[in-house]
Coordinates of C-alpha atoms and ligand atoms in Angstrom, one line a residue:
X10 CA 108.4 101.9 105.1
X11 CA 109.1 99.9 108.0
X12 CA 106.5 99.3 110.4
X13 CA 106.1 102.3 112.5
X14 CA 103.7 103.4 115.2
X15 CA 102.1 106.7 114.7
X16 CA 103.9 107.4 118.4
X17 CA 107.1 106.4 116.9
X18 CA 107.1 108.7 113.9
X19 CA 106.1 111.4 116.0
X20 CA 108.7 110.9 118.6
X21 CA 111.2 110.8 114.8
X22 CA 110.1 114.0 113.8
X23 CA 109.7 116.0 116.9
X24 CA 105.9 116.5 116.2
X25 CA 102.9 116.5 118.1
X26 CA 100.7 113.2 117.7
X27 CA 96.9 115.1 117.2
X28 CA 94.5 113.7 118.3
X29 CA 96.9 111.6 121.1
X30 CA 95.9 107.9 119.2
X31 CA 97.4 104.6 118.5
X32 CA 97.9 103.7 114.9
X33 CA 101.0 102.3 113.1
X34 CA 102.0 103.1 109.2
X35 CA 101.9 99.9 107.4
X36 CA 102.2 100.8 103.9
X37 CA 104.5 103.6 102.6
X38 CA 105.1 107.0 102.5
X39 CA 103.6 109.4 100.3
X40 CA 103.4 113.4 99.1
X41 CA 101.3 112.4 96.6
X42 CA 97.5 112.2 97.9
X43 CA 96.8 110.2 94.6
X44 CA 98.9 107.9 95.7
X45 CA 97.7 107.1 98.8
X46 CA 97.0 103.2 99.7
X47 CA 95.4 102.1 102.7
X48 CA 97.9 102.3 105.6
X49 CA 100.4 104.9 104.1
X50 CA 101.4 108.2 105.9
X51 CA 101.0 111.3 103.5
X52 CA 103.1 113.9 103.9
X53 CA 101.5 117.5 103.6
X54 CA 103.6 119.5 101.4
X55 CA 103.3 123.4 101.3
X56 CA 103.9 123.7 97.4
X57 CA 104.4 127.1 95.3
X58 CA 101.3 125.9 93.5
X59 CA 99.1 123.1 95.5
X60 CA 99.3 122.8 99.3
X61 CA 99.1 119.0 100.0
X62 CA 96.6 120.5 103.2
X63 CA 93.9 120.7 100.5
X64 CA 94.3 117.0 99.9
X65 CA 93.8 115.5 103.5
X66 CA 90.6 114.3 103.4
X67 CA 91.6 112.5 99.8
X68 CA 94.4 110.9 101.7
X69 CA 92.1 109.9 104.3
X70 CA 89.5 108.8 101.8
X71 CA 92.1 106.6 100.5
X72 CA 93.4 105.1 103.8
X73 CA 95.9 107.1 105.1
X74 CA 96.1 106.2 108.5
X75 CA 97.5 109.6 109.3
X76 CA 99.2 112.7 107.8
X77 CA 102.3 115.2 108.3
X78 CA 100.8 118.1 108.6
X79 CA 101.8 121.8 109.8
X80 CA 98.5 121.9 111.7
X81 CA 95.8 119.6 113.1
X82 CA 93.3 118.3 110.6
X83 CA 89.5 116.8 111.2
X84 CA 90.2 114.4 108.5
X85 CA 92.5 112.1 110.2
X86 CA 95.3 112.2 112.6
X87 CA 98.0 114.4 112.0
X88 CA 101.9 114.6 113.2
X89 CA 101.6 118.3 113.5
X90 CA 105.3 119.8 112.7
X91 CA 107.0 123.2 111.7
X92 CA 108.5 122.1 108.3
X93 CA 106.5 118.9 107.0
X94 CA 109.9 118.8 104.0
X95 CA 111.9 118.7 107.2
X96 CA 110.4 116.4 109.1
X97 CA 110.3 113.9 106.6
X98 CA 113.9 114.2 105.9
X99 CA 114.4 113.2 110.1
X100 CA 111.7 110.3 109.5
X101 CA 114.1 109.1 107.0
X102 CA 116.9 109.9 108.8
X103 CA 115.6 107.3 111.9
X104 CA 114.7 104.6 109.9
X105 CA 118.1 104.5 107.9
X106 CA 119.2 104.6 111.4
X107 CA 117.5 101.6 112.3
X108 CA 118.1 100.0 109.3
X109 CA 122.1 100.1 109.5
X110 CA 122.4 99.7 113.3
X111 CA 125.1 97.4 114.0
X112 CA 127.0 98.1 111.2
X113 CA 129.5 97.4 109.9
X114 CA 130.3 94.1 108.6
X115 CA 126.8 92.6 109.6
X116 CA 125.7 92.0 106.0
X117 CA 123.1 95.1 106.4
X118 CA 122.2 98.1 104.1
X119 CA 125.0 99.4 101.9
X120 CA 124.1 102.9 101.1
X121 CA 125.5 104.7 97.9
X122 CA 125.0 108.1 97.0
X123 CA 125.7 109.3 93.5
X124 CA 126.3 113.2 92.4
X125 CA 127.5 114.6 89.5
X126 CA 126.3 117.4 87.2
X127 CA 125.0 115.3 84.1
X128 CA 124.4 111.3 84.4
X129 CA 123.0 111.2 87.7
X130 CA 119.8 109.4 87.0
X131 CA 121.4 107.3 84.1
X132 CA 124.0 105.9 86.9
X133 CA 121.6 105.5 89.1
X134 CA 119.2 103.4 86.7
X135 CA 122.5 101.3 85.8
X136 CA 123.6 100.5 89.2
X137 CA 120.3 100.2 90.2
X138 CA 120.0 97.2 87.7
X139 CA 123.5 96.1 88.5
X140 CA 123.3 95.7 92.1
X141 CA 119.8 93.9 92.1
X142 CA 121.3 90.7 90.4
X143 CA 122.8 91.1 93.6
X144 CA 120.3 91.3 95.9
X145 CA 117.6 93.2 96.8
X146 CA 117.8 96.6 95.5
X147 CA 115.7 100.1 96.2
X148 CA 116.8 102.3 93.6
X149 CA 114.3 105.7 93.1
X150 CA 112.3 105.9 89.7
X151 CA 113.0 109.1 87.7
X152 CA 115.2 112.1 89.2
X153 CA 114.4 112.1 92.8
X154 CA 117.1 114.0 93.8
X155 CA 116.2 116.3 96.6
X156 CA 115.3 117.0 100.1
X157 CA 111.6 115.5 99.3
X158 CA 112.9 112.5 96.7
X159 CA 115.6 111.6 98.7
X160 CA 113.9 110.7 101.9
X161 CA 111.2 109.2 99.9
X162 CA 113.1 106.6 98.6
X163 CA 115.2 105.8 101.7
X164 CA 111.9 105.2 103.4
X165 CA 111.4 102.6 100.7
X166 CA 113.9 100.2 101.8
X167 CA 113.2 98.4 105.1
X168 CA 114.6 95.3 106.7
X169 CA 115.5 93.1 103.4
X170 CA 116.9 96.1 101.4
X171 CA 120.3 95.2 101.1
X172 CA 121.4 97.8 98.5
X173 CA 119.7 101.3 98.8
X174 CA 121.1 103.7 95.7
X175 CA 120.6 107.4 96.0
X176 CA 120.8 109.8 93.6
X177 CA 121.9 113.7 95.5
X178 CA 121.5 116.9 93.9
X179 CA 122.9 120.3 94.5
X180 CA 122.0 123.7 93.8
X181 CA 124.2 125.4 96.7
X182 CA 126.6 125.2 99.0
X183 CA 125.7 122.7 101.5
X184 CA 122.7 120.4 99.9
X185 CA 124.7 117.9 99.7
X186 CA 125.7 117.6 103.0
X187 CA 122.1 117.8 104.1
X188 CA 121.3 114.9 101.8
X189 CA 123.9 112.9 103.7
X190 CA 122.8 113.8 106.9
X191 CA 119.4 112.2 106.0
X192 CA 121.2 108.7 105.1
X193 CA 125.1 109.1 105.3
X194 CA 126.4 106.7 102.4
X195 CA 128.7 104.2 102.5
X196 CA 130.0 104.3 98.9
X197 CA 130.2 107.9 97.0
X198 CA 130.3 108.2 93.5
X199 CA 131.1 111.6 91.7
X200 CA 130.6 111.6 87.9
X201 CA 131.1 114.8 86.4
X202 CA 131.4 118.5 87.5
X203 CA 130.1 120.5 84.6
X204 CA 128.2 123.6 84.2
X205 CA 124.7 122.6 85.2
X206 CA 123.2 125.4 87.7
X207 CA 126.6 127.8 86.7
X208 CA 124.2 131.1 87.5
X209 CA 123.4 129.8 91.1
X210 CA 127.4 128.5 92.0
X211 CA 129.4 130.9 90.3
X212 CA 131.8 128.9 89.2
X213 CA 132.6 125.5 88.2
X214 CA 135.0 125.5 91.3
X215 CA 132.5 126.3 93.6
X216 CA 130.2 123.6 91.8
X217 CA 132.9 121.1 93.0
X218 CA 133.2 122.4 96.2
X219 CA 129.4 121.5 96.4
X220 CA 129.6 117.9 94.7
X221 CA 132.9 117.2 96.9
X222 CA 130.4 117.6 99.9
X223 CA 129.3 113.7 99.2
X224 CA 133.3 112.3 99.8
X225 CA 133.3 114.2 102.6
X226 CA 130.4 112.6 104.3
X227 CA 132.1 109.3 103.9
X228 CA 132.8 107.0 106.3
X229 CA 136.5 106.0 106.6
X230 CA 135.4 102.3 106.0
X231 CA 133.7 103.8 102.9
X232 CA 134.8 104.4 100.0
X233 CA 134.8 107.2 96.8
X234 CA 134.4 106.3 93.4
X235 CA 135.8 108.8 91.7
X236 CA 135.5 110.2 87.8
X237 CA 139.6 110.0 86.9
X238 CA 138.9 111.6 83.9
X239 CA 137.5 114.6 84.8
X240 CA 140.0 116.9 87.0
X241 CA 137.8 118.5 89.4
X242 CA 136.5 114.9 90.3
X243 CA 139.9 113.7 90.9
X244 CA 141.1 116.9 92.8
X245 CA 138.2 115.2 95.6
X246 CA 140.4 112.7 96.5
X247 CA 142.3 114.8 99.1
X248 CA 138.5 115.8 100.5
X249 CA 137.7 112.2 101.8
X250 CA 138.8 109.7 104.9
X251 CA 137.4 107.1 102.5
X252 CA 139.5 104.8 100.2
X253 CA 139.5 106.0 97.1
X254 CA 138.6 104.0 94.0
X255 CA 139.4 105.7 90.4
X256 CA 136.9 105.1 87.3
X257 CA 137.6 106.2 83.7
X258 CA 139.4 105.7 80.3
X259 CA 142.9 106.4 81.4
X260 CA 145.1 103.6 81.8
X261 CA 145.8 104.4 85.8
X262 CA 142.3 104.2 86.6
X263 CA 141.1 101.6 88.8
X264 CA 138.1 100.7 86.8
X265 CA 138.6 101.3 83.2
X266 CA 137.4 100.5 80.0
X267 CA 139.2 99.5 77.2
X268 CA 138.4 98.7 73.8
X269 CA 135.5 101.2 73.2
X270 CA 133.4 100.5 70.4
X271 CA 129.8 101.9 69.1
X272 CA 127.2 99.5 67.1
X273 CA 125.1 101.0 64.4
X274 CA 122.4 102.0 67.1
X275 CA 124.9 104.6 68.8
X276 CA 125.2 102.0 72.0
X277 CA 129.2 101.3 73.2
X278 CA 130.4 97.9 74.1
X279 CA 133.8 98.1 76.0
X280 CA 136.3 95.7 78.4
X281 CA 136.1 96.2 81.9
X282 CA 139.4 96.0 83.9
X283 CA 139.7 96.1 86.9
X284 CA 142.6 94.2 88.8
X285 CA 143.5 91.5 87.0
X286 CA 139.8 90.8 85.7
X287 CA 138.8 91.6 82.3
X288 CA 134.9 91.5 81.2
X289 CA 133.0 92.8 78.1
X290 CA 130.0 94.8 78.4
X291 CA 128.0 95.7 75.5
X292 CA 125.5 98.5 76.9
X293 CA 122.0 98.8 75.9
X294 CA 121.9 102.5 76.8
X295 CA 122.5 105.0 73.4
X296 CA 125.5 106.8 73.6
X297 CA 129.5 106.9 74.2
X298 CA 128.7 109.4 77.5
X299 CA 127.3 106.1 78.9
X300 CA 131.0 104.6 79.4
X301 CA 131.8 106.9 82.1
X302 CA 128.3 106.3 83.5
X303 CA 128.6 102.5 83.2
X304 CA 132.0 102.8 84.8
X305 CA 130.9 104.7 87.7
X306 CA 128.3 102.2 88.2
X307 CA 131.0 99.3 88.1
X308 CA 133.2 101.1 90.5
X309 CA 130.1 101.4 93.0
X310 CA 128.5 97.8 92.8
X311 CA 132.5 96.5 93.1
X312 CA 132.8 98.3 96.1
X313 CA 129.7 96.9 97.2
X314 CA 131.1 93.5 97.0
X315 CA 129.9 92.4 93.5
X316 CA 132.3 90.5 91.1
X317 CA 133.9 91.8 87.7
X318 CA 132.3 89.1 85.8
X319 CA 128.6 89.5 87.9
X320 CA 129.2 93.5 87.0
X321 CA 130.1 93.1 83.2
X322 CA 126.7 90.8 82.9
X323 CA 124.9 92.8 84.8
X324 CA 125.8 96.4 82.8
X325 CA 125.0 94.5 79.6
X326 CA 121.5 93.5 80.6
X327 CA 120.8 96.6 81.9
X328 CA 117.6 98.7 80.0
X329 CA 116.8 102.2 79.7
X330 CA 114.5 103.1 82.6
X331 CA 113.9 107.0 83.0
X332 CA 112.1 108.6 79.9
X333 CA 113.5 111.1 77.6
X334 CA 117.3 110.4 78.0
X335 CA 118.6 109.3 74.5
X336 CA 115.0 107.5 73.6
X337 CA 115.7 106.6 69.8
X338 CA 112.6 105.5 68.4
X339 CA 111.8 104.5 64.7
X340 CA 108.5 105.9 62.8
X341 CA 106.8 103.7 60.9
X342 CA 108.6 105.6 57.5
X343 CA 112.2 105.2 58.6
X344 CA 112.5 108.7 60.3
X345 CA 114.5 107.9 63.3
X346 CA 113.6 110.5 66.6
X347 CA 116.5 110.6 69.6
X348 CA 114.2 112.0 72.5
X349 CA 116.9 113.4 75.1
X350 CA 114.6 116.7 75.9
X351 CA 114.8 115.2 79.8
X352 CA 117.4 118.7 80.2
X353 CA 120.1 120.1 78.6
X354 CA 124.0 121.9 79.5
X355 CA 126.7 122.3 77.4
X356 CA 128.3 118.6 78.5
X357 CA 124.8 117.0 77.9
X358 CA 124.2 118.7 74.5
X359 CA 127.7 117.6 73.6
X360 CA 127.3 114.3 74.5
X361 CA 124.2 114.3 72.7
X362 CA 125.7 115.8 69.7
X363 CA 128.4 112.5 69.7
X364 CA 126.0 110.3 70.1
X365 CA 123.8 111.5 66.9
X366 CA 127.2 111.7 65.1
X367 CA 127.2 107.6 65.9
X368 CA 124.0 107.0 64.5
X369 CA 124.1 106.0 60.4
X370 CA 121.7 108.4 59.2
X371 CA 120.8 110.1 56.0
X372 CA 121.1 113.0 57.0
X373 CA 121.4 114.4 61.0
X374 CA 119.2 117.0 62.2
X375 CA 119.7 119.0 65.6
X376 CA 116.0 120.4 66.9
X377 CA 117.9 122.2 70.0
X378 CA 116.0 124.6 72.4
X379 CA 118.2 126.8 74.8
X380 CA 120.0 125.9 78.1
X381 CA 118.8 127.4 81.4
X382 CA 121.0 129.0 84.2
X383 CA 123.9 128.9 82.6
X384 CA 124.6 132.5 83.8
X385 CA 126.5 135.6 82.4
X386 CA 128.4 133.1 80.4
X387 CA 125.4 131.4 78.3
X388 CA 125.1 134.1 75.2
X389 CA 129.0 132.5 74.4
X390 CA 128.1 128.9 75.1
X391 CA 124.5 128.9 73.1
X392 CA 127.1 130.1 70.3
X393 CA 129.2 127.5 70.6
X394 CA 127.5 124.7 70.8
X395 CA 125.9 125.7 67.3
X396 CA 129.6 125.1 66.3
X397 CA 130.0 122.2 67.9
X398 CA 127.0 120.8 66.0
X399 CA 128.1 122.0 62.8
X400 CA 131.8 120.2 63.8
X401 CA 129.8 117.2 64.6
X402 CA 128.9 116.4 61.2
X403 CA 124.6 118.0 62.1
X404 CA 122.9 118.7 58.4
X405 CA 120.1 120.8 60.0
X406 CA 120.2 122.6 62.7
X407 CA 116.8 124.1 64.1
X408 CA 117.0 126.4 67.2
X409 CA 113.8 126.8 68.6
X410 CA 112.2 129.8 70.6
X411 CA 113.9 133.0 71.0
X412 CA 116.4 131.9 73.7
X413 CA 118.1 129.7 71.5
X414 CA 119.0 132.0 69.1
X415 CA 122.6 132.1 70.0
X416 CA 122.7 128.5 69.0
X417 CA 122.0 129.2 65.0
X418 CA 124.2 132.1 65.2
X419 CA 126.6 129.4 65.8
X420 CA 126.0 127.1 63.2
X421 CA 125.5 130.1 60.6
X422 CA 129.0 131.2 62.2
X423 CA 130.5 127.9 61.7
X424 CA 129.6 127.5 58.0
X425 CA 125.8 126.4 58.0
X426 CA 124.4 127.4 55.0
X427 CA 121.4 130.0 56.1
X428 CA 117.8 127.8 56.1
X429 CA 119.1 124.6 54.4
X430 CA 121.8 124.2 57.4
X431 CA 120.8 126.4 60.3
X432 CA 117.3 127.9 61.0
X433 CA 115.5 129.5 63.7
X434 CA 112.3 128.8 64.7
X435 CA 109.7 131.1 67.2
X436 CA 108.2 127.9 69.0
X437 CA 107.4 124.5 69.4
X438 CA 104.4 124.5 66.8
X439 CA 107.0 126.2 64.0
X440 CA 109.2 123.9 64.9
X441 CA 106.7 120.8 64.5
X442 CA 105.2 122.6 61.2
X443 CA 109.0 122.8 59.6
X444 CA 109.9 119.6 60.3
X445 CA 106.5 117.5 59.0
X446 CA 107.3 119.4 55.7
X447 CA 111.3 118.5 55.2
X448 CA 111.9 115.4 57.0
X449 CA 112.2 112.1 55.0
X450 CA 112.7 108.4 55.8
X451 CA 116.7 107.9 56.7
X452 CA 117.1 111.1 58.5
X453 CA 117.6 111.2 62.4
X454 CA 116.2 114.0 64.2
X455 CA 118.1 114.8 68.1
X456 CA 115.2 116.9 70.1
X457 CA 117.4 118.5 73.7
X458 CA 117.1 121.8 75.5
X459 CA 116.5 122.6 79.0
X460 CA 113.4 120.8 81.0
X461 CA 111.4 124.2 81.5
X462 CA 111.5 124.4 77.2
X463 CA 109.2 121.1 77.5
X464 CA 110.9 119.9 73.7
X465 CA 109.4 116.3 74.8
X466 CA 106.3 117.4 73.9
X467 CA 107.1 118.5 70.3
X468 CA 109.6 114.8 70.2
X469 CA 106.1 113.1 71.2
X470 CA 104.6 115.0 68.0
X471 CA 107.3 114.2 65.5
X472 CA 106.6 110.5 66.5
X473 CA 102.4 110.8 66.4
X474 CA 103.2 112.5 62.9
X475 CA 104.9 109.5 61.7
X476 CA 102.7 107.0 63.0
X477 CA 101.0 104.7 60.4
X478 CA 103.0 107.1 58.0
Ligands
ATP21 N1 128.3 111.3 81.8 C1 127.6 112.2 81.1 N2 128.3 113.2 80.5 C2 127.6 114.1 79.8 N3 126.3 114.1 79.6 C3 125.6 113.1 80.1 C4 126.2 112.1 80.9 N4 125.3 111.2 81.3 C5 124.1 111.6 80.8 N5 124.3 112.7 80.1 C6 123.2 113.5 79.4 O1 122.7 114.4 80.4 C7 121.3 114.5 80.4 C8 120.7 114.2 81.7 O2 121.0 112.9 82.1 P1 120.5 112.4 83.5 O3 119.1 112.6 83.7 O4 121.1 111.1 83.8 O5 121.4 113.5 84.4 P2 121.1 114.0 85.9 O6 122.4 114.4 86.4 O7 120.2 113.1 86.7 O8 120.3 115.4 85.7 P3 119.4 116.2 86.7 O9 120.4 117.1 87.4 O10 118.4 116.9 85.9 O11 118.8 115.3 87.7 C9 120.8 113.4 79.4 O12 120.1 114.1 78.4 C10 122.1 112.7 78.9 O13 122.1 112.7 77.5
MG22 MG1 118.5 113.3 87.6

């Protein structure tokens, strides 16, 4: 964070400074007590599990020069607030004030927020890596989305940031909005609007009314990158005061791609175009889902002043950075395991789905476990994406726990042959038990469901079984 006196982030947050004593944060801020480096600020949260109170004196052992805290603490001075969540979303919000005061057109902090249903922290990791051949860059690790991650890595940036990407999730009606409160971007990109979180919105219209929350927030100098490709992103445009830039594989989009092509490793190389620039990318990502991501990016880091030419080098050289999104890792015998167990909705699994029909294999195998708050609507869409996998050219498919059940019926449905081309399996350890006994070098395994179904554990497995194999 930027330097701040204890008095200062007090007077941010509306809290009381106890004991009244002079001090100033030096090193960052923290919710994690492990964490903690001399000079930090540690941020007390009241969890559903652990209370970040019961690690104060850790934090102070560890140099915390003070804590935000919902009471006073002997251990070391505490900014004592009502909502610690809360008041480190306002401590964010002044230093992103500081930080683009005298805006615009100084050369400060450009601010992009990115949203979307699936693709969020794959954008993010690509524009991340884009915009830091640019110049210097805080872009969050993993999928820190919310009203804790977000804040966090806004307080990141300070005085030399020049390009500070967020990534903004939404799981109602007015998230969004209180995302952009925190640090009001001044590019908006929306990917997708799928069915991720369907229980909690109802609909996927009122999941776009959500995600449209970001263009709204925009500035009129600003500007929206919008998916072309995807209707309800599109149907934004009318929801913003910022110019609008258009991203996707039709021809009338802004930023497009042409030329798509896949290598033998399930990773798509393409032509940017955008004006009257043309640019190859050859992604290093796995999968043709990745387009649209790698297009979003290029419509953001354009907008943030980069060149077509700086973008299309950039894209190309950029790596996978969050685990378990389309890992494909070779055992030692030729078994080939795609680890995308990060989380799963219909549009992820079929993307996932395309992306294993890409890879040469032997034979394709889909270990799938179920898809979480999907609603009244899931029995149906469990069912049809073990059609879709059958479609997709998957050999095997292996739903696993009783959740995913649907998703066999599907495949059986479909024209799997019962066992050989669809089975069900009770858990994780069946799962693990059927595939050490049938898979053989050549054949590539997909491992997806939802996050709480933890399939990254058993995609870990299937690559410890094949170790030194
Ligand atoms: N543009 C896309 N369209 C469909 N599926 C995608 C797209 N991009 C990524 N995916 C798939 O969605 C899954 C989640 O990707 P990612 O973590 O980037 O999304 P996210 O929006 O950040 O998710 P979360 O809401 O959990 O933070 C991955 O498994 C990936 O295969
Ligand atoms: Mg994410």
């Amino acid at each position: 964070m930027i330097e701040m006196s204890l008095a200062e982030v007090a007077g941010a947050v509306g809290g009381r400074l106890t004991p009244d004593t002079t001090g100033t944060v030096r090193g960052k801020v923290t919710v994690d007590s492990r964490a903690v480096a001399p000079g930090d600020l540690f941020v007390a949260v009241p969890g559903e599990r652990v209370d970040g109170h019961d690690f104060l004196a850790a934090a102070a052992d560890a140099g915390a020069v003070a804590a935000l805290t919902t009471r006073p603490d002997g251990a070391l001075p505490c900014v004592v607030v009502e909502e610690p969540v809360a008041a480190l979303g306002r401590l964010a919000a002044a230093v992103h004030a500081r930080l683009t005061a005298g805006r615009p057109g100084t050369g400060g902090l450009v601010t992009i927020g990115i949203t979307g249903s699936s693709g969020k922290t794959s954008t993010k990791d690509l524009l991340g890596q884009v915009l830091a051949a640019a110049g210097a860059t805080v872009s969050p690790p993993g999928s820190y989305n919310n009203d804790i991650g977000l804040p966090l890595t806004v307080l990141d940036a300070d005085e030399d940031t020049r390009f500070l990407v967020l990534e903004m999730g939404s799981r109602g009606r007015g998230h969004i909005a209180r995302l952009c409160r925190v640090a009001r971007p001044d590019v908006g990109v929306v990917l997708n609007v799928g069915s991720a979180h369907l229980g909690e919105f109802g609909s996927a219209d009122g999941i776009a009314v959500a995600k449209g929350e970001l263009v709204e927030a925009l500035p009129a100098e600003g500007t929206a990158v919008l998916n072309a490709d995807d209707p309800r992103v599109i149907g934004m445009a009318p929801r913003t005061r910022a110019r609008v830039v258009t991203t996707g594989r039709s021809a009338g989009a802004d930023v497009r791609a042409e030329d798509v092509v896949l290598d033998e490793a399930g990773r798509a190389g393409f032509t940017l175009v955008t004006g009257g620039a043309r640019a190859r990318v050859r992604l290093q990502v796995v999968g043709e889902h990745q387009v649209a991501n790698a297009l979003s990016a290029a419509g953001a880091a354009l907008a943030a002043g980069m060149a077509p030419d700086a973008v299309a080098a950039a894209l190309s050289a950029a790596v996978p950075r969050s685990r378990w999104r389309m890992e494909v890792t070779r055992r030692d015998d030729g078994v080939i395991v795609v680890n995308d167990a990060y989380n799963a909705n219909p549009e992820s699994m079929r993307a996932a789905l395309a992306a294993l029909a890409g890879l040469p294999a032997r034979r394709r195998i889909a270990v799938l476990g179920a898809m979480a708050e999907l609603g009244p609507g899931a029995a149906d869409e469990h069912e049809r994406l073990g059609r879709d996998a059958v479609a997709a050219g998957v050999d095997l498919v292996v739903a696993v726990g009783p959740d995913a059940v649907g998703i066999a019926d599907g495949a059986l449905a479909a024209g799997a042959r019962d066992r050989e081309g669809a089975v069900r399996v009770p858990d994780r350890a069946a799962a693990r038990e059927l595939l050490t006994e049938v898979l053989v070098p050549g054949d590539v395994v997909l491992v997806k469901a939802s996050r709480s179904y933890g399939l990254e554990v058993l995609a870990a497995d299937l690559l410890a079984a094949g170790a030194g194999a």
